[in-house]
Amino acid sequence: MKGIKGLLLVFALLLSFTSISYAQEEEFSNALDSARAAEDNKKDSVIFTARYVRYTNLQTLKKGLKTYQIDTTHTNFHHYNPQLKPDNPSINLGSYGLATRDLLFNPNKSIGFQSGYHALSRYLLSSDSVRYYRARARYSELYAVGFFFEDQVFRATLAQNVNPHWNIGAEYYATNTDGYYSNQEYSDRKARVFSWYESPSHRYNMLFNLTVNNLDATENGSIVNDTIFRDPDKPAPYAVMTKLRQKGANRPFTKWKDNSAFLRQSYYIGRIDTVNKGQPEMEIHPTNVIAHNSSIRHQEYVFFKNEEDIYGAFPYGDAVLVDDTTSVLTVSNDFNYGFFLRSKALGNNQARLDLGFKNDLIWYRDSVGQKFYQNNTVHGELGYQFSDKVDFSAKAEQIILGHNFGDFLYEGVAEVDLSRNIGMVRLGAYSLNKSPERVFERMNRAYHSWDKNFSNTTIQNLSFQYLNQKLGFDGKLEYFLMNNYLYFKEVDNPNFDPQLDRSIEPAQSGTLNLLKLSLKQNFKLANFHLDNLVVLQKSDAMNVLATPEIYTWHSFYYGNMLYNVMDFRIGMDVRFNTPFKTPSYAINAGQFYNDNAGIEFSTYPIVDFWLTANIRRVNIFISYNFANQHVYPQGYYSVRRYPMQSANARFGVSWKFYD
């Protein structure tokens, strides 16, 4: 009821704001006409529009210089929660910020040393994803979700040109959520400072960023009674007993720290070609590039508790105080050379070659001891572009010396743009050979400890994708052949020994096959839209992969302009997946695992209602999520014993400033 009242208040404020904006437009229109007449013979020295607020990123600058205009639309603006992305859904512990795992099969293609902790990865800022801005005037954005609702998400962005060739900026993120059940609080404090310098000759570029992540997720060990949704007099979530209940200094939690610094310097040698010279859309295409990337990154994973395990949240043991810490320090240096062969007439054929060498120094530490590792990797890319119709690229990355010697990723992609009416075809293939992540071979924590050796995991992938923007269609078919796939499972316990309950161990499978078909189709009739996504997965080891056979997402909405002031969309989203053997979660290890119970929870369509709008430079959304809880079902699970979010209302706003 509190959420519904808040939603009605926000909706009333939104209508008032729209009416005021419309009235102001009417009131001042005549005065503005007179002012324009007086200014007809004058010319503004600077015109500020979103066209002049642009950004680039690391991946783009590896091939040349190109910038992109900031997004001022409100498409999917209501999808603020990283757990609930339509094209990448998740299973999780039931509230924003808690442990999360992909619902669909998405293999990790990274090679080399990896810690293996991924439960909070969706909430991290990475140095590779930084946007480096270029703007005529100071650009800033304020973003907030929540106010009088449970989730409080805040973001502030500021970018300023020191001079036409040097931009500096910063971002700050702060989140506080209460959750629904006891001990589901989450908070984070994240920040980035970044800088982009380009020499007047356009040959030298320098990128720098400093990224800080502090994530704090409270653990409740799941609920004690997992049949609450069968009770017609179901208690309120905050009244439901959880297995871990300590507060304050003894609150059980998982904390992550992930801090990094990154510096890239590049120089263009030889001829450089310019497109749209002097315009905001200007592009620089070099013929030779030399670059050096250096970075340092420190990751820390902490689990803490200080209470007796009365209700069996952990494996057998009598530890009351647990304070486990694992940390990884990585220093990387990457040297690159790129060569581009093309005629002076841009848009014709182009060949490209990129070669690189990377050195990683890794210091790993846990509660037992520490280790030092080193990896040396060669990588390269060979590509050929035929006009703007055909593009082929082949990439290779292999560790030639070091701890993860033999790891490799070979990948090829071919794109053929047939025509605007017929569409585009994309063919892809990759071969992956990667070492086990560290948690599979070494774990030293209070309830779990092992030292094992596993074979490398190999994945062979083939894919075919067809896109037709005119028809609003995107279809992709993928085949995966996997050997030595690694996962976690509960220790076999045929005699139901209570001392083995909830104890997990790493396991390695034999040969697995998976076929994945993803279909997107968007329909439009006048101002009505229906966007659809259907994913079909079929494997000979669905229980090992713990993923559903079918996932669907549908969005039906109406879009229009209100008073020629507010561009809005109002509609509903529905998502659904078929039942599958739902995993459990090992709290102290920070890992999802396949348990011996192998329960398939019932699944239901989940319905969200929403409104998004744009008023000048302000984006707004109002949503009411899991609305069908008031009809059916009372609740549902995606992880064993962890109920998912209850029905909730959310409000968010973003305001951009660039003049």
XYZ file of C-alpha atoms in Angstrom:
659
model
C 0.000 0.000 0.000
C 2.898 2.357 0.794
C 4.327 1.791 -2.676
C 0.970 2.425 -4.392
C 0.445 5.689 -2.478
C 3.924 6.825 -3.400
C 3.315 5.911 -7.030
C 0.111 7.972 -7.155
C 1.907 10.960 -5.617
C 4.700 10.774 -8.177
C 2.191 10.484 -11.018
C 0.351 13.589 -9.775
C 3.615 15.532 -9.562
C 4.524 14.438 -13.084
C 1.200 15.662 -14.503
C 1.607 18.957 -12.657
C 5.110 19.419 -14.041
C 3.887 18.708 -17.566
C 1.008 21.178 -17.233
C 3.328 23.873 -15.880
C 5.762 23.313 -18.750
C 2.930 23.595 -21.266
C 1.563 26.756 -19.617
C 4.999 28.340 -19.627
C 5.361 27.579 -23.317
C 2.049 29.375 -24.018
C 2.767 32.318 -21.705
C 6.160 33.145 -23.079
C 5.618 32.283 -26.745
C 4.686 35.845 -27.755
C 7.597 37.335 -25.841
C 9.958 34.873 -27.448
C 8.662 35.740 -30.918
C 9.471 39.411 -30.260
C 12.893 38.536 -28.939
C 13.631 36.404 -31.991
C 12.684 39.282 -34.275
C 15.120 41.551 -32.450
C 17.861 38.966 -32.745
C 17.353 38.110 -36.429
C 20.403 40.097 -37.460
C 22.624 38.618 -34.755
C 24.434 35.291 -34.830
C 25.010 33.170 -31.738
C 28.660 32.413 -31.143
C 27.843 28.976 -29.684
C 24.780 26.783 -30.129
C 24.414 24.194 -27.370
C 22.676 20.958 -28.281
C 23.254 17.299 -27.473
C 25.034 17.000 -30.820
C 28.038 18.748 -29.274
C 28.215 16.501 -26.203
C 30.072 13.426 -27.342
C 32.096 10.570 -25.947
C 34.372 7.756 -26.996
C 35.661 4.595 -25.330
C 38.713 2.366 -25.224
C 37.530 -0.131 -27.845
C 36.807 2.636 -30.370
C 40.153 4.380 -29.862
C 42.030 1.157 -30.590
C 41.033 1.528 -34.259
C 41.032 5.300 -34.655
C 39.144 8.290 -33.352
C 35.376 8.376 -33.429
C 32.901 9.927 -31.005
C 29.246 9.229 -30.264
C 26.475 11.596 -29.257
C 25.057 11.093 -25.767
C 21.744 9.256 -25.574
C 18.884 11.629 -24.746
C 16.057 9.134 -25.318
C 14.096 7.322 -22.618
C 14.044 3.876 -24.263
C 14.201 1.199 -21.531
C 14.906 3.928 -18.977
C 12.923 2.014 -16.350
C 15.338 -0.934 -16.441
C 17.584 0.473 -13.719
C 18.193 -2.831 -11.916
C 21.179 -4.791 -13.340
C 19.508 -8.021 -12.190
C 16.496 -7.469 -14.455
C 17.909 -6.700 -17.893
C 15.511 -8.147 -20.520
C 18.273 -9.565 -22.746
C 20.390 -10.839 -19.838
C 18.063 -12.040 -17.047
C 19.347 -13.493 -13.812
C 18.660 -15.661 -10.812
C 19.457 -13.963 -7.505
C 18.881 -13.896 -3.756
C 15.770 -11.748 -4.050
C 16.780 -8.103 -3.768
C 18.859 -5.443 -5.518
C 22.580 -5.837 -4.835
C 22.576 -9.417 -3.585
C 24.362 -12.371 -5.190
C 23.363 -12.858 -8.826
C 24.016 -15.364 -11.619
C 23.024 -15.373 -15.296
C 19.774 -17.219 -15.959
C 20.775 -18.069 -19.538
C 23.943 -19.823 -20.639
C 26.640 -17.206 -21.334
C 30.137 -18.704 -21.112
C 33.028 -16.567 -19.913
C 35.503 -16.186 -22.795
C 38.304 -14.564 -20.770
C 41.582 -16.474 -20.532
C 44.381 -16.263 -17.997
C 44.213 -15.927 -14.232
C 40.738 -15.324 -12.777
C 39.677 -15.450 -9.147
C 36.311 -17.096 -9.874
C 34.192 -14.749 -7.757
C 31.290 -13.460 -9.865
C 28.272 -13.161 -7.540
C 28.408 -9.332 -7.354
C 30.038 -8.683 -10.734
C 26.943 -7.013 -12.204
C 27.313 -4.091 -9.810
C 30.988 -3.333 -10.539
C 32.380 -0.451 -12.558
C 35.218 -1.512 -14.856
C 38.045 0.616 -16.211
C 37.375 -0.725 -19.728
C 33.828 0.697 -19.817
C 34.703 4.341 -19.073
C 33.270 7.001 -21.375
C 35.695 9.781 -22.258
C 33.800 12.962 -23.102
C 34.261 15.908 -25.415
C 31.884 18.858 -25.013
C 31.794 22.524 -25.960
C 30.533 23.408 -22.486
C 30.477 21.634 -19.149
C 28.362 18.483 -19.260
C 26.743 16.986 -16.172
C 23.992 14.529 -15.349
C 22.127 13.717 -12.155
C 20.381 10.347 -11.933
C 18.330 9.039 -9.027
C 15.953 6.161 -8.347
C 13.944 5.756 -5.185
C 13.219 8.824 -3.064
C 10.452 7.428 -0.802
C 10.796 3.867 -2.135
C 13.069 1.087 -0.827
C 15.812 1.216 -3.497
C 17.921 4.388 -3.366
C 20.206 4.612 -6.409
C 22.131 7.793 -7.189
C 24.621 8.733 -9.907
C 26.324 12.025 -10.764
C 28.427 12.624 -13.893
C 30.554 15.681 -14.649
C 32.780 16.305 -17.696
C 34.592 19.533 -18.553
C 36.855 20.568 -21.413
C 39.974 22.211 -19.944
C 40.733 23.281 -23.503
C 39.577 22.007 -26.929
C 42.046 19.093 -26.689
C 41.781 18.016 -23.044
C 38.711 16.793 -21.162
C 38.509 15.712 -17.538
C 35.563 14.227 -15.711
C 34.252 12.193 -12.816
C 31.372 9.908 -11.901
C 30.030 9.068 -8.463
C 27.605 6.249 -7.626
C 25.829 5.613 -4.317
C 23.249 2.913 -3.614
C 21.345 1.950 -0.467
C 18.623 -0.693 -0.457
C 16.658 -2.199 2.426
C 15.540 -5.389 0.720
C 12.292 -7.134 1.602
C 13.260 -9.735 4.196
C 15.492 -9.362 7.232
C 19.207 -8.793 6.522
C 18.868 -8.006 2.820
C 20.437 -4.550 3.017
C 22.895 -3.576 0.295
C 25.028 -0.486 -0.199
C 27.753 0.561 -2.575
C 29.992 3.555 -3.133
C 31.652 3.724 -6.523
C 33.567 6.443 -8.330
C 35.581 7.118 -11.466
C 37.916 9.956 -12.389
C 38.890 10.076 -16.064
C 40.791 12.202 -18.552
C 41.264 12.285 -22.333
C 43.918 14.356 -24.045
C 44.349 14.626 -27.831
C 47.193 16.629 -29.336
C 46.373 19.487 -31.769
C 47.850 17.376 -34.582
C 45.393 14.523 -33.728
C 48.314 12.072 -33.583
C 48.791 11.596 -29.850
C 46.057 10.417 -27.467
C 46.228 9.777 -23.741
C 43.511 8.113 -21.661
C 43.566 7.857 -17.893
C 41.049 6.618 -15.363
C 40.940 5.774 -11.689
C 38.086 3.430 -10.679
C 36.929 2.628 -7.131
C 34.319 0.012 -6.105
C 33.102 -0.734 -2.578
C 30.185 -3.203 -2.432
C 28.534 -4.346 0.812
C 25.811 -7.039 0.701
C 24.214 -8.286 3.922
C 23.614 -12.051 4.131
C 20.545 -13.624 5.770
C 21.268 -17.279 4.973
C 17.794 -17.678 3.371
C 14.437 -18.031 5.127
C 13.764 -20.771 7.670
C 10.323 -21.771 6.345
C 10.384 -22.057 2.550
C 6.660 -22.881 2.269
C 5.396 -19.400 3.193
C 3.687 -18.919 -0.180
C 1.370 -21.856 0.531
C 0.011 -20.092 3.616
C -3.172 -18.084 2.869
C -2.204 -15.825 5.805
C 1.338 -15.271 4.602
C 3.198 -12.921 6.967
C 4.791 -9.713 5.740
C 8.345 -10.283 4.440
C 9.994 -8.394 7.312
C 8.241 -10.738 9.790
C 9.555 -13.926 8.152
C 12.293 -15.693 10.125
C 15.700 -15.856 8.412
C 18.632 -18.087 9.329
C 21.052 -15.223 10.034
C 19.669 -12.271 12.023
C 22.522 -10.393 13.700
C 22.598 -6.614 13.255
C 25.079 -3.792 13.674
C 28.726 -4.736 14.172
C 27.881 -8.466 14.042
C 25.875 -8.220 10.825
C 26.828 -11.050 8.402
C 28.020 -9.636 5.096
C 29.911 -10.098 1.861
C 32.110 -7.154 0.893
C 33.960 -6.583 -2.339
C 36.594 -3.968 -3.063
C 37.766 -3.532 -6.642
C 40.057 -0.559 -7.297
C 42.122 0.124 -10.409
C 44.146 2.710 -12.308
C 44.531 2.668 -16.100
C 46.732 4.647 -18.506
C 46.850 4.399 -22.307
C 49.102 6.331 -24.645
C 48.896 5.999 -28.423
C 50.512 7.694 -31.403
C 49.518 7.714 -35.079
C 52.400 7.367 -37.548
C 52.195 8.125 -41.245
C 49.145 9.318 -43.126
C 45.944 10.072 -41.233
C 42.602 10.541 -42.969
C 39.854 12.794 -41.673
C 36.095 12.520 -42.125
C 33.727 15.422 -41.309
C 36.629 17.704 -40.501
C 35.725 20.516 -38.120
C 32.364 18.935 -37.246
C 31.356 17.236 -33.972
C 31.134 13.955 -35.909
C 34.759 14.199 -37.064
C 36.590 10.879 -37.407
C 40.337 10.226 -37.590
C 41.498 7.121 -39.483
C 45.209 6.340 -39.017
C 47.440 4.062 -41.079
C 49.858 3.104 -38.275
C 49.237 3.094 -34.526
C 51.576 2.326 -31.662
C 50.110 2.121 -28.162
C 50.940 1.139 -24.610
C 48.358 0.280 -21.951
C 49.313 -0.054 -18.301
C 47.066 -0.831 -15.361
C 47.071 -1.882 -11.738
C 44.062 -3.539 -10.101
C 43.402 -4.695 -6.547
C 40.444 -6.989 -5.787
C 39.359 -8.078 -2.318
C 36.568 -10.515 -1.384
C 35.475 -10.659 2.272
C 32.906 -12.766 4.107
C 32.122 -12.060 7.773
C 29.762 -13.460 10.389
C 29.687 -13.501 14.177
C 26.775 -15.658 15.333
C 25.936 -19.290 15.940
C 24.502 -21.234 13.022
C 21.282 -22.297 14.745
C 19.197 -22.925 11.617
C 21.767 -24.594 9.362
C 22.767 -21.860 6.947
C 26.298 -23.281 6.654
C 27.871 -26.724 6.399
C 28.586 -28.626 9.600
C 30.923 -26.755 11.949
C 31.044 -24.851 15.223
C 32.687 -21.613 14.075
C 30.933 -18.535 15.456
C 33.282 -15.825 14.227
C 34.259 -16.106 10.552
C 36.288 -13.462 8.732
C 37.535 -14.835 5.394
C 39.457 -12.625 2.978
C 40.815 -13.352 -0.499
C 42.689 -10.714 -2.482
C 44.255 -10.408 -5.934
C 46.682 -7.711 -7.103
C 47.353 -7.509 -10.860
C 49.833 -5.286 -12.704
C 49.490 -5.342 -16.506
C 51.429 -3.863 -19.408
C 50.151 -4.205 -22.973
C 52.112 -3.128 -26.078
C 50.273 -2.807 -29.411
C 50.969 -2.017 -33.041
C 48.190 -1.493 -35.582
C 48.448 -1.187 -39.357
C 45.643 -0.112 -41.730
C 45.943 -0.409 -45.513
C 43.426 1.521 -47.619
C 43.176 3.981 -50.457
C 42.791 7.704 -49.860
C 39.106 7.409 -50.810
C 37.566 6.355 -47.487
C 34.727 3.863 -47.688
C 36.505 1.561 -50.125
C 38.391 -1.616 -49.236
C 40.502 -1.654 -46.087
C 42.790 -4.250 -44.541
C 43.849 -4.035 -40.912
C 46.382 -5.819 -38.740
C 46.802 -5.479 -34.998
C 49.587 -7.146 -32.998
C 50.203 -7.023 -29.270
C 52.100 -8.426 -26.303
C 50.768 -8.350 -22.748
C 52.480 -9.101 -19.443
C 50.494 -9.751 -16.246
C 52.006 -9.907 -12.758
C 49.606 -11.437 -10.210
C 49.809 -11.629 -6.423
C 47.159 -13.911 -4.878
C 46.501 -14.099 -1.118
C 44.024 -15.983 1.070
C 43.791 -16.947 4.745
C 46.465 -19.644 4.399
C 49.174 -17.989 2.320
C 50.042 -16.117 -0.828
C 51.307 -16.937 -4.319
C 52.895 -15.026 -7.181
C 52.055 -15.759 -10.823
C 52.985 -14.324 -14.185
C 51.439 -14.610 -17.650
C 52.774 -13.463 -21.019
C 50.217 -13.225 -23.809
C 50.433 -12.512 -27.525
C 47.315 -11.276 -29.278
C 46.368 -10.020 -32.691
C 43.600 -9.277 -35.145
C 43.469 -9.515 -38.921
C 40.567 -7.909 -40.731
C 39.354 -6.963 -44.170
C 36.517 -4.621 -45.065
C 35.031 -4.532 -48.546
C 33.275 -1.181 -48.887
C 30.524 -1.029 -46.254
C 28.967 -4.355 -47.260
C 31.410 -7.050 -46.152
C 33.585 -7.137 -43.039
C 35.731 -10.053 -41.928
C 37.901 -10.293 -38.826
C 39.958 -13.008 -37.164
C 41.288 -12.620 -33.627
C 43.811 -14.657 -31.693
C 44.909 -14.506 -28.070
C 47.298 -17.035 -26.526
C 49.351 -17.266 -23.348
C 52.828 -18.333 -24.458
C 54.566 -18.279 -21.084
C 53.480 -18.315 -17.465
C 51.093 -19.848 -14.954
C 48.255 -20.287 -17.462
C 50.471 -21.401 -20.341
C 48.442 -22.838 -23.220
C 45.268 -20.818 -22.706
C 43.958 -19.470 -25.989
C 40.990 -17.869 -27.712
C 40.699 -17.959 -31.509
C 37.706 -16.162 -32.955
C 36.406 -15.271 -36.407
C 33.456 -13.117 -37.511
C 32.137 -12.365 -41.008
C 29.419 -9.781 -41.676
C 27.586 -9.390 -44.977
C 25.175 -6.466 -45.337
C 22.909 -7.608 -48.166
C 20.698 -4.507 -48.340
C 18.398 -2.431 -46.166
C 15.397 -4.489 -47.259
C 17.028 -7.921 -47.129
C 19.103 -7.345 -43.978
C 22.468 -8.479 -42.649
C 24.024 -11.892 -42.040
C 26.709 -12.455 -39.406
C 28.679 -15.712 -39.153
C 30.839 -16.431 -36.131
C 33.021 -19.120 -34.625
C 35.462 -19.383 -31.759
C 37.663 -21.941 -30.059
C 38.415 -21.456 -26.379
C 40.876 -23.246 -24.118
C 41.008 -21.799 -20.602
C 42.516 -22.769 -17.264
C 40.238 -23.413 -14.275
C 39.365 -20.291 -12.320
C 41.169 -20.119 -8.987
C 38.196 -21.026 -6.761
C 37.861 -24.394 -8.491
C 41.418 -25.449 -7.672
C 42.114 -23.634 -4.412
C 39.713 -22.626 -1.645
C 40.725 -21.755 1.907
C 37.667 -20.567 3.792
C 36.105 -21.479 7.122
C 33.625 -24.069 5.820
C 35.254 -25.050 2.537
C 38.846 -25.961 1.816
C 40.416 -27.851 -1.074
C 43.510 -27.990 -3.254
C 42.766 -29.702 -6.577
C 43.941 -29.901 -10.172
C 41.566 -29.915 -13.125
C 41.982 -30.080 -16.888
C 41.425 -26.987 -18.994
C 37.895 -26.275 -20.168
C 37.449 -26.149 -23.945
C 34.530 -24.639 -25.844
C 33.915 -24.768 -29.587
C 31.256 -22.370 -30.814
C 29.485 -21.797 -34.134
C 26.906 -19.060 -34.649
C 24.628 -17.703 -37.361
C 22.813 -14.393 -36.979
C 20.340 -12.638 -39.247
C 19.304 -9.017 -38.654
C 16.727 -6.936 -40.472
C 16.201 -3.503 -38.947
C 13.398 -2.665 -41.348
C 11.395 -5.670 -40.134
C 12.542 -5.281 -36.528
C 13.967 -8.815 -36.510
C 17.138 -10.249 -34.966
C 17.686 -14.001 -34.853
C 20.783 -15.849 -33.647
C 21.496 -19.583 -33.573
C 24.479 -20.832 -31.535
C 25.982 -24.265 -30.997
C 28.359 -24.995 -28.102
C 30.534 -28.097 -27.745
C 32.148 -28.165 -24.296
C 34.683 -30.449 -22.681
C 35.720 -30.452 -19.003
C 33.048 -27.924 -18.010
C 33.552 -26.833 -14.374
C 30.780 -26.179 -11.862
C 30.028 -26.541 -8.141
C 27.836 -29.229 -6.637
C 26.824 -30.451 -3.211
C 28.944 -33.318 -1.895
C 27.278 -36.675 -2.615
C 25.368 -37.814 0.465
C 23.528 -41.108 -0.212
C 23.249 -41.873 3.536
C 21.850 -38.420 4.398
C 24.696 -37.654 6.761
C 23.886 -34.233 8.315
C 27.599 -33.451 8.515
C 27.726 -33.394 4.707
C 24.689 -31.162 4.168
C 25.443 -27.921 2.301
C 29.093 -28.885 1.771
C 30.093 -28.106 -1.802
C 32.927 -29.203 -4.052
C 34.091 -28.382 -7.579
C 33.206 -30.890 -10.282
C 34.191 -31.354 -13.913
C 31.900 -32.814 -16.542
C 32.710 -34.706 -19.707
C 31.445 -33.609 -23.120
C 28.402 -31.318 -23.185
C 26.386 -29.972 -26.099
C 24.092 -26.962 -26.099
C 21.985 -25.373 -28.831
C 20.750 -21.829 -28.207
C 18.286 -19.914 -30.380
C 17.571 -16.236 -29.629
C 14.769 -14.472 -31.501
C 13.867 -10.784 -31.292
C 10.883 -9.387 -33.161
C 9.468 -5.904 -32.705
C 6.072 -4.923 -34.096
C 4.580 -1.462 -34.509
C 1.047 -0.365 -35.412
C 0.493 3.396 -35.339
C 1.633 4.404 -31.836
C 1.400 0.906 -30.382
C 4.498 -1.269 -30.001
C 5.079 -4.907 -29.139
C 8.719 -5.918 -28.537
C 9.482 -9.615 -28.105
C 12.442 -11.766 -27.108
C 12.349 -15.567 -27.046
C 15.351 -17.729 -26.115
C 15.315 -21.506 -26.601
C 18.075 -23.650 -25.053
C 18.516 -27.390 -25.408
C 21.348 -29.455 -23.965
C 22.157 -33.020 -23.040
C 23.156 -31.695 -19.589
C 20.498 -29.160 -18.587
C 20.740 -30.206 -14.936
C 24.484 -29.544 -14.873
C 24.131 -26.141 -16.529
C 21.109 -25.257 -14.330
C 19.396 -23.155 -16.971
C 15.838 -23.182 -18.386
C 14.868 -24.445 -21.829
C 12.686 -21.414 -22.618
C 12.871 -17.758 -21.633
C 10.556 -15.096 -23.020
C 10.190 -11.351 -22.548
C 7.467 -9.183 -24.062
C 6.874 -5.438 -23.852
C 3.610 -3.865 -24.998
C 3.414 -0.082 -24.865
C 1.896 3.061 -26.349
C 4.092 6.032 -27.263
C 3.139 9.599 -28.143
C 3.688 13.302 -27.432
C 1.676 15.098 -24.737
C 1.034 18.826 -25.350
C 4.069 18.787 -27.672
C 6.124 18.903 -24.480
C 6.397 15.391 -23.072
C 7.452 12.398 -25.150
C 6.116 9.388 -23.254
C 5.628 5.644 -23.353
C 3.241 3.720 -21.147
C 2.974 -0.032 -21.123
C 3.700 -3.360 -19.508
C 6.470 -5.968 -19.559
C 5.937 -9.697 -19.110
C 8.762 -12.198 -18.606
C 8.660 -15.956 -18.109
C 10.950 -18.960 -18.057
C 10.204 -22.664 -17.859
C 11.046 -24.619 -14.667
C 14.580 -25.943 -14.234
C 16.596 -27.499 -11.416
C 17.221 -24.417 -9.331
C 20.662 -24.019 -7.745
C 21.417 -23.193 -4.129
C 23.879 -20.617 -2.828
C 26.941 -21.244 -0.621
C 27.160 -18.056 1.421
C 30.725 -18.155 2.692
C 32.147 -19.419 -0.629
C 30.159 -16.915 -2.689
C 29.188 -19.588 -5.229
C 25.980 -20.960 -6.725
C 25.929 -24.767 -6.774
C 23.801 -27.728 -7.846
C 22.366 -29.317 -4.703
C 21.328 -32.913 -4.104
C 17.636 -32.025 -3.794
C 17.398 -30.933 -7.443
C 14.127 -29.053 -6.935
C 12.306 -27.577 -9.920
C 10.312 -24.627 -8.600
C 7.132 -23.638 -10.388
C 7.555 -20.610 -12.615
C 5.044 -17.913 -13.506
C 4.716 -14.907 -15.798
C 5.932 -11.771 -14.010
C 4.120 -8.565 -14.986
C 5.482 -5.018 -14.607
C 3.603 -1.816 -15.455
C 5.585 1.302 -16.316
C 5.644 4.811 -17.706
C 8.723 6.543 -19.141
C 8.832 10.128 -20.342
C 11.159 12.823 -21.618
C 10.579 16.515 -20.921
C 13.331 18.519 -22.574
C 16.498 17.222 -20.871
C 14.730 15.306 -18.121
C 13.930 11.589 -18.295
C 11.438 10.128 -15.835
C 10.094 6.659 -15.121
C 7.435 5.236 -12.838
C 6.995 1.485 -12.522
C 5.029 -1.043 -10.524
C 6.820 -4.383 -10.620
C 5.496 -7.917 -10.067
C 1.995 -6.437 -10.149
C 0.382 -9.855 -10.575
C 1.397 -10.797 -7.018
C -1.917 -9.243 -6.009
C -3.638 -11.884 -8.166
C -1.335 -14.894 -8.574
C 1.163 -16.155 -7.458
C 1.854 -14.936 -3.920
C 5.580 -15.261 -4.590
C 8.232 -17.317 -6.345
C 11.857 -18.486 -6.167
C 14.830 -18.424 -8.519
C 17.320 -19.733 -5.911
C 16.372 -22.338 -3.324
C 15.006 -20.849 -0.066
C 15.469 -17.252 -1.271
C 12.108 -15.652 -2.214
C 12.202 -13.150 -5.043
C 11.156 -9.496 -4.803
C 7.647 -8.677 -3.657
C 5.444 -6.286 -5.633
C 7.064 -2.864 -5.535
C 6.800 0.649 -6.959
C 9.782 2.608 -8.255
C 10.376 6.157 -9.462
C 13.473 7.451 -11.243
C 14.671 10.662 -12.871
C 17.671 11.758 -14.923
C 18.522 15.387 -15.690
C 21.231 16.343 -18.177
C 22.923 19.770 -18.212
C 25.071 20.934 -21.123
C 24.807 24.679 -21.555
